Amino acid sequence: MAELRMREALRDAMAEEMRRDEAVFVIGEDVAVFEGAFKVTEGLLEEFGERRVRDTPISENTIVGTGVGAAMNGLRPIVELMTVNFSLLALDQIVNHAAAIPYMFNGQAKVPMVIRMPGGGGHQLGPTHSHSFEALYLQVPGLLVACPSTPADGKALLKAAIRDDNPVVFIEHESLYGARGEVPEGDGENGGGPLRFGQAAVRREGSDVTIVGVLKMAHVAESAAGQLAEEHSVEAEVIDPRTLRPLDLDTILASVRKTNRAVIVEEGWPHGGVGANLATLITEQAFDYLDAPVQRVTGADVHMPYSKRLEQAAIPHEEHVVSAALATLEGAR
Amino acid sequence: MADLPDAAACYELLARMALIRRFEEEAGRQYQRARAGGFLHLAIGEEATIVGTTSVMRDEDFLIGTYRTHGHAIARGTEPKRVMAELFGRVDGTSGGRGGSMHIFDAEKRFMGGYGIVGGNLPIAAGIALASQYKGEDAVTVCMFGDGASNTGNFGETMNLAALWKLPVLFLVENNLYGMGTSVERHSAQTDLSKKAEGYGIPGERIDGMDVAEVREGVAEGIRLAREEQRPTLLEAFTYRYRGHSAADPEVYREREEVEEWREKDPIEGFAQRCMEADVLGEREVRQARDAAEEAVKAAVEFAEASPEPPLDTMYENLYAQTEPGGWYAVDERSPEPHRGEDEAQMPDAARELAEAGAAYAGQPSGERPNPATHGDAQEGVEPRVSAEREVDEESEDAPGERAINDGDGD
């Protein structure tokens, strides 16, 4: 075990996969000489050279499209987009091409590529650099969506994403890049290797309410669960889905059938969000087990404001999660 | 004037062009019969540009095109019957009925599609070329697109990237003078599209896309530059489609005389004449090429008609490559009890019945469909008074699956 920051864990995943497989290469804006806007690709140019670590012009749709073509012709590109907001410039290639090609050509072509993009608020980057588009990508059939919250998961999921034959939208959280955590070394079965997609992590076991937290909100959910235990004698079970496609719905449903209550926490917008989707799936498949309406905690329904106070007020915090969890328990205690 | 190749090559060029012409005419007819649906973009008149290009490509080279590429696939060697079956939406189609006319694909022949988004294929071409170069392979990628695509952001972005990275790719704009119904003078500030290459420091050339020999010469040089010097080129081939942009095009934007004028320069007639005058081919060979095309297309229609519709339980196949599946990839919500999309083949009986109920709205096509273009009812972007589908199948008049026939793209 080594203690690494998220950005180092992600870098290690890329470097190890690049050493393992010549077909893996990295392209993106300022990924080579500048070593990434968030320094995630630090050291890669030095080790792998310009052929495999390529700075691109600022042309998001073409960067992704180039990745699509390269993937169709046998390579495994890792495309870095500087923020999730910039990925909107590449939506045509992501949705109409990367996601559609395997299906619309009936399996004659594969698109094994990873599109990495950081999102999320907390750094006062304002309305065009800090959104949360998990729900947007989750909606698209043909894409896989990963959203790691710990350095260990970041490394293991990125390795799995690189080895996967499907196009993966890999969403990182800007304010988790510096977060530290234990990361298993090596590439073995017992750690350090890839983590299969579609396996949620139960971060804390509990019997009173299930809290599902996505990306940074997995940490907020965990810390809220601590408060619930200490201050309200409520034992919350905290689940980090880790990937939204495929979704480990079975683990979430099993937990809800045990606790009979659910809260979903995400940073994205409420309409049509991750929580809206999950709440529906839970309601459809575990309605008889629910003792209270499913609660959602989401980001505010606005474009991320710049002002520090407004920004923090727009992002979910522990208090919101605690309050939502208590709402599901109202009258029960 | 570019030299003619030897007799065997001339016959092959003529036969291939005749095959594509005949195929497209038949595709148009099958669309009228409502055997082919959706949008149908025919390349009648553009055969020399297509066949001239593919005739100088190697088997290992890649071709990528647009939504007007039945002919491109056939020129690369895809069997016409599989293209026709795709137009019919059948399992033996090139994409098993998933793609339709706009999304033909044949991995084996290195025909890399078939794309419905104008300009969407350009960056993909750069990526395919990048991968060939990266792997140290010799293959060149030829990327064909329309004059309309030269105005997209992808065009500028991809030209720049390909030139910057010295990728082995040839960009060939099939300038048929119209981006859907908007003439090139009305859609591009620079009407000499080959000049758009200048801004990216790559060669730009104009060629006569109606002359198969000239296309061969121009494309061969572009491919040579790409293969030997890793240098992209922009070629602009002047060509013309005799038919409308799609089968739903009333052609209000051009005069009948203009179409007639271009027909005089017909790439197939012209080439056959030249070959006969030069004593390279005789009348017998010319007739033989036409007869072979007739036969192949007839067989294609028979094959497509006999090919089954895709089974409903294959709905989710090839959506994902799943080596070691975990979690829910796709959620099927067409019935009250949601199930994993990837479990569709084992869907419960109730879900199967609902899927069948949905599929029943497709109806049984019967009767001839009036050509909305010649019928004068339809205009691009305007709902026709009488939709083709309604004429075809009165029972499905209010069916949710009713087909829109207005096109909204441009080439």
mmCIF file of C-alpha atoms in Angstrom, chain A residues 18 21-25 27-28 51-52 54-75 89 92-93 96-97 99 101-110 140-144 163-167 196-199 244-250 253 280-281 284-285, chain B residues 62 82 86 91 93-100 103-108 110 112-117 119-121 123-135 137 141 153-154 157-158 160-161 164-165 167 314-331 333 336 338 340:
data_model
loop_
_atom_site.group_PDB
_atom_site.id
_atom_site.type_symbol
_atom_site.label_atom_id
_atom_site.label_comp_id
_atom_site.label_asym_id
_atom_site.label_seq_id
_atom_site.Cartn_x
_atom_site.Cartn_y
_atom_site.Cartn_z
ATOM 1 C CA MET A 18 0.813 2.164 -21.203
ATOM 2 C CA ASP A 21 -0.075 -2.326 -23.742
ATOM 3 C CA GLU A 22 1.530 -0.458 -26.630
ATOM 4 C CA ALA A 23 -1.940 0.329 -28.031
ATOM 5 C CA VAL A 24 -2.694 2.681 -25.131
ATOM 6 C CA PHE A 25 -1.884 6.337 -25.729
ATOM 7 C CA ILE A 27 -4.233 12.720 -26.297
ATOM 8 C CA GLY A 28 -5.715 15.981 -25.128
ATOM 9 C CA ARG A 51 4.224 9.481 -30.093
ATOM 10 C CA ARG A 52 2.165 8.238 -27.169
ATOM 11 C CA ARG A 54 0.085 14.043 -27.628
ATOM 12 C CA ASP A 55 -0.834 17.662 -27.140
ATOM 13 C CA THR A 56 -3.762 18.592 -29.349
ATOM 14 C CA PRO A 57 -5.138 21.824 -30.704
ATOM 15 C CA ILE A 58 -8.216 23.148 -28.864
ATOM 16 C CA SER A 59 -10.684 21.158 -30.959
ATOM 17 C CA GLU A 60 -12.730 19.019 -28.590
ATOM 18 C CA ASN A 61 -15.009 17.363 -31.125
ATOM 19 C CA THR A 62 -12.060 16.447 -33.313
ATOM 20 C CA ILE A 63 -9.958 15.257 -30.377
ATOM 21 C CA VAL A 64 -12.692 12.817 -29.389
ATOM 22 C CA GLY A 65 -13.401 11.920 -33.030
ATOM 23 C CA THR A 66 -9.734 11.180 -33.589
ATOM 24 C CA GLY A 67 -9.891 8.915 -30.565
ATOM 25 C CA VAL A 68 -12.962 7.186 -32.013
ATOM 26 C CA GLY A 69 -11.209 6.521 -35.321
ATOM 27 C CA ALA A 70 -8.033 5.328 -33.630
ATOM 28 C CA ALA A 71 -10.073 3.011 -31.409
ATOM 29 C CA MET A 72 -11.893 1.606 -34.442
ATOM 30 C CA ASN A 73 -8.497 0.871 -35.965
ATOM 31 C CA GLY A 74 -7.125 -1.094 -33.027
ATOM 32 C CA LEU A 75 -5.736 1.421 -30.543
ATOM 33 C CA LEU A 89 -18.224 20.672 -27.554
ATOM 34 C CA ASP A 92 -21.566 14.867 -31.292
ATOM 35 C CA GLN A 93 -18.579 12.549 -31.311
ATOM 36 C CA ASN A 96 -23.629 10.226 -32.223
ATOM 37 C CA HIS A 97 -20.399 8.392 -32.884
ATOM 38 C CA ALA A 99 -21.649 5.467 -28.309
ATOM 39 C CA ILE A 101 -20.948 3.023 -33.710
ATOM 40 C CA PRO A 102 -20.815 -0.459 -32.136
ATOM 41 C CA TYR A 103 -24.605 -0.716 -32.285
ATOM 42 C CA MET A 104 -25.341 0.965 -35.591
ATOM 43 C CA PHE A 105 -22.687 -1.083 -37.367
ATOM 44 C CA ASN A 106 -23.912 -4.213 -35.581
ATOM 45 C CA GLY A 107 -20.726 -5.062 -33.750
ATOM 46 C CA GLN A 108 -18.401 -4.755 -36.746
ATOM 47 C CA ALA A 109 -16.474 -1.995 -35.014
ATOM 48 C CA LYS A 110 -15.480 -1.524 -31.399
ATOM 49 C CA VAL A 140 -26.681 7.495 -23.330
ATOM 50 C CA PRO A 141 -26.856 3.813 -24.259
ATOM 51 C CA GLY A 142 -23.506 2.524 -25.476
ATOM 52 C CA LEU A 143 -21.454 4.556 -23.008
ATOM 53 C CA LEU A 144 -20.025 3.375 -19.728
ATOM 54 C CA ARG A 163 -8.974 -2.424 -20.846
ATOM 55 C CA ASP A 164 -12.701 -2.295 -21.570
ATOM 56 C CA ASP A 165 -13.854 -2.601 -25.167
ATOM 57 C CA ASN A 166 -16.582 0.022 -24.748
ATOM 58 C CA PRO A 167 -16.301 3.810 -24.811
ATOM 59 C CA ARG A 196 -14.735 -4.616 -12.587
ATOM 60 C CA PHE A 197 -17.357 -2.058 -13.594
ATOM 61 C CA GLY A 198 -20.792 -2.438 -12.054
ATOM 62 C CA GLN A 199 -19.643 -3.141 -8.498
ATOM 63 C CA LEU A 244 -23.292 4.579 -13.103
ATOM 64 C CA ARG A 245 -23.225 2.414 -16.283
ATOM 65 C CA PRO A 246 -23.181 -0.403 -15.629
ATOM 66 C CA LEU A 247 -25.022 0.263 -12.383
ATOM 67 C CA ASP A 248 -24.855 -2.107 -9.450
ATOM 68 C CA LEU A 249 -28.574 -1.799 -8.917
ATOM 69 C CA ASP A 250 -28.688 -5.119 -7.112
ATOM 70 C CA LEU A 253 -31.887 -2.617 -3.987
ATOM 71 C CA THR A 280 -37.502 5.653 -10.049
ATOM 72 C CA LEU A 281 -35.658 2.354 -10.278
ATOM 73 C CA GLU A 284 -40.337 0.405 -9.402
ATOM 74 C CA GLN A 285 -38.447 -2.517 -7.993
ATOM 75 C CA PHE B 62 -9.538 2.579 -45.463
ATOM 76 C CA ARG B 82 -26.053 -6.945 -48.439
ATOM 77 C CA GLU B 86 -29.657 -3.063 -45.148
ATOM 78 C CA VAL B 91 -30.758 -9.267 -40.776
ATOM 79 C CA GLY B 93 -27.904 -6.192 -44.243
ATOM 80 C CA THR B 94 -24.413 -4.792 -43.745
ATOM 81 C CA SER B 95 -25.466 -3.620 -40.280
ATOM 82 C CA GLY B 96 -28.121 -6.268 -39.664
ATOM 83 C CA GLY B 97 -30.821 -3.654 -40.148
ATOM 84 C CA ARG B 98 -29.484 -1.411 -37.370
ATOM 85 C CA GLY B 99 -28.040 1.304 -39.550
ATOM 86 C CA GLY B 100 -30.100 1.733 -42.697
ATOM 87 C CA HIS B 103 -25.006 3.862 -42.036
ATOM 88 C CA ILE B 104 -23.541 1.245 -44.342
ATOM 89 C CA PHE B 105 -20.385 -0.403 -42.975
ATOM 90 C CA ASP B 106 -18.163 -3.267 -44.031
ATOM 91 C CA ALA B 107 -15.186 -3.915 -41.764
ATOM 92 C CA GLU B 108 -13.876 -6.701 -43.985
ATOM 93 C CA ARG B 110 -12.295 -1.607 -44.823
ATOM 94 C CA MET B 112 -15.513 2.358 -42.321
ATOM 95 C CA GLY B 113 -19.009 3.836 -42.773
ATOM 96 C CA GLY B 114 -21.590 5.433 -43.527
ATOM 97 C CA TYR B 115 -22.296 8.476 -41.195
ATOM 98 C CA GLY B 116 -25.469 10.500 -40.878
ATOM 99 C CA ILE B 117 -23.915 13.577 -39.285
ATOM 100 C CA GLY B 119 -18.773 16.302 -41.144
ATOM 101 C CA GLY B 120 -18.894 13.663 -38.407
ATOM 102 C CA ASN B 121 -16.659 11.306 -40.352
ATOM 103 C CA PRO B 123 -12.139 13.418 -37.269
ATOM 104 C CA ILE B 124 -12.764 9.678 -37.348
ATOM 105 C CA ALA B 125 -10.776 9.523 -40.585
ATOM 106 C CA ALA B 126 -7.918 11.338 -38.867
ATOM 107 C CA GLY B 127 -8.056 8.807 -36.037
ATOM 108 C CA ILE B 128 -8.026 5.814 -38.363
ATOM 109 C CA ALA B 129 -5.035 7.304 -40.165
ATOM 110 C CA LEU B 130 -3.316 8.047 -36.870
ATOM 111 C CA ALA B 131 -3.721 4.423 -35.790
ATOM 112 C CA SER B 132 -2.250 3.125 -39.059
ATOM 113 C CA GLN B 133 0.725 5.408 -38.652
ATOM 114 C CA TYR B 134 1.090 4.573 -34.957
ATOM 115 C CA LYS B 135 1.175 0.858 -35.719
ATOM 116 C CA GLU B 137 1.298 0.201 -41.142
ATOM 117 C CA THR B 141 -7.333 6.568 -45.156
ATOM 118 C CA GLY B 153 -16.157 23.047 -37.497
ATOM 119 C CA ASN B 154 -14.973 19.469 -37.890
ATOM 120 C CA GLU B 157 -10.402 21.181 -36.835
ATOM 121 C CA THR B 158 -9.565 18.002 -38.691
ATOM 122 C CA ASN B 160 -5.502 21.403 -38.941
ATOM 123 C CA LEU B 161 -4.903 18.291 -36.851
ATOM 124 C CA LEU B 164 -0.121 19.274 -37.915
ATOM 125 C CA TRP B 165 0.360 15.576 -37.163
ATOM 126 C CA LEU B 167 -1.330 11.916 -41.001
ATOM 127 C CA THR B 314 -31.919 -9.068 -30.527
ATOM 128 C CA MET B 315 -32.863 -5.452 -29.770
ATOM 129 C CA TYR B 316 -29.962 -4.912 -27.351
ATOM 130 C CA GLU B 317 -27.330 -6.991 -29.125
ATOM 131 C CA ASN B 318 -24.052 -5.232 -29.823
ATOM 132 C CA LEU B 319 -24.994 -2.245 -27.731
ATOM 133 C CA TYR B 320 -22.106 -3.193 -25.470
ATOM 134 C CA ALA B 321 -19.116 -5.446 -25.724
ATOM 135 C CA GLN B 322 -19.395 -7.426 -22.485
ATOM 136 C CA THR B 323 -16.502 -9.633 -21.561
ATOM 137 C CA GLU B 324 -17.207 -10.003 -17.868
ATOM 138 C CA PRO B 325 -20.551 -8.341 -17.250
ATOM 139 C CA GLY B 326 -21.366 -6.859 -13.883
ATOM 140 C CA GLY B 327 -24.216 -4.572 -12.930
ATOM 141 C CA TRP B 328 -26.954 -3.342 -15.215
ATOM 142 C CA TYR B 329 -25.679 -2.012 -18.533
ATOM 143 C CA ALA B 330 -29.036 -1.206 -20.113
ATOM 144 C CA VAL B 331 -32.409 -0.983 -18.405
ATOM 145 C CA GLU B 333 -38.410 -0.073 -19.500
ATOM 146 C CA PRO B 336 -43.976 -2.638 -16.216
ATOM 147 C CA PRO B 338 -37.987 -3.504 -15.976
ATOM 148 C CA ARG B 340 -31.660 -5.691 -17.964
#
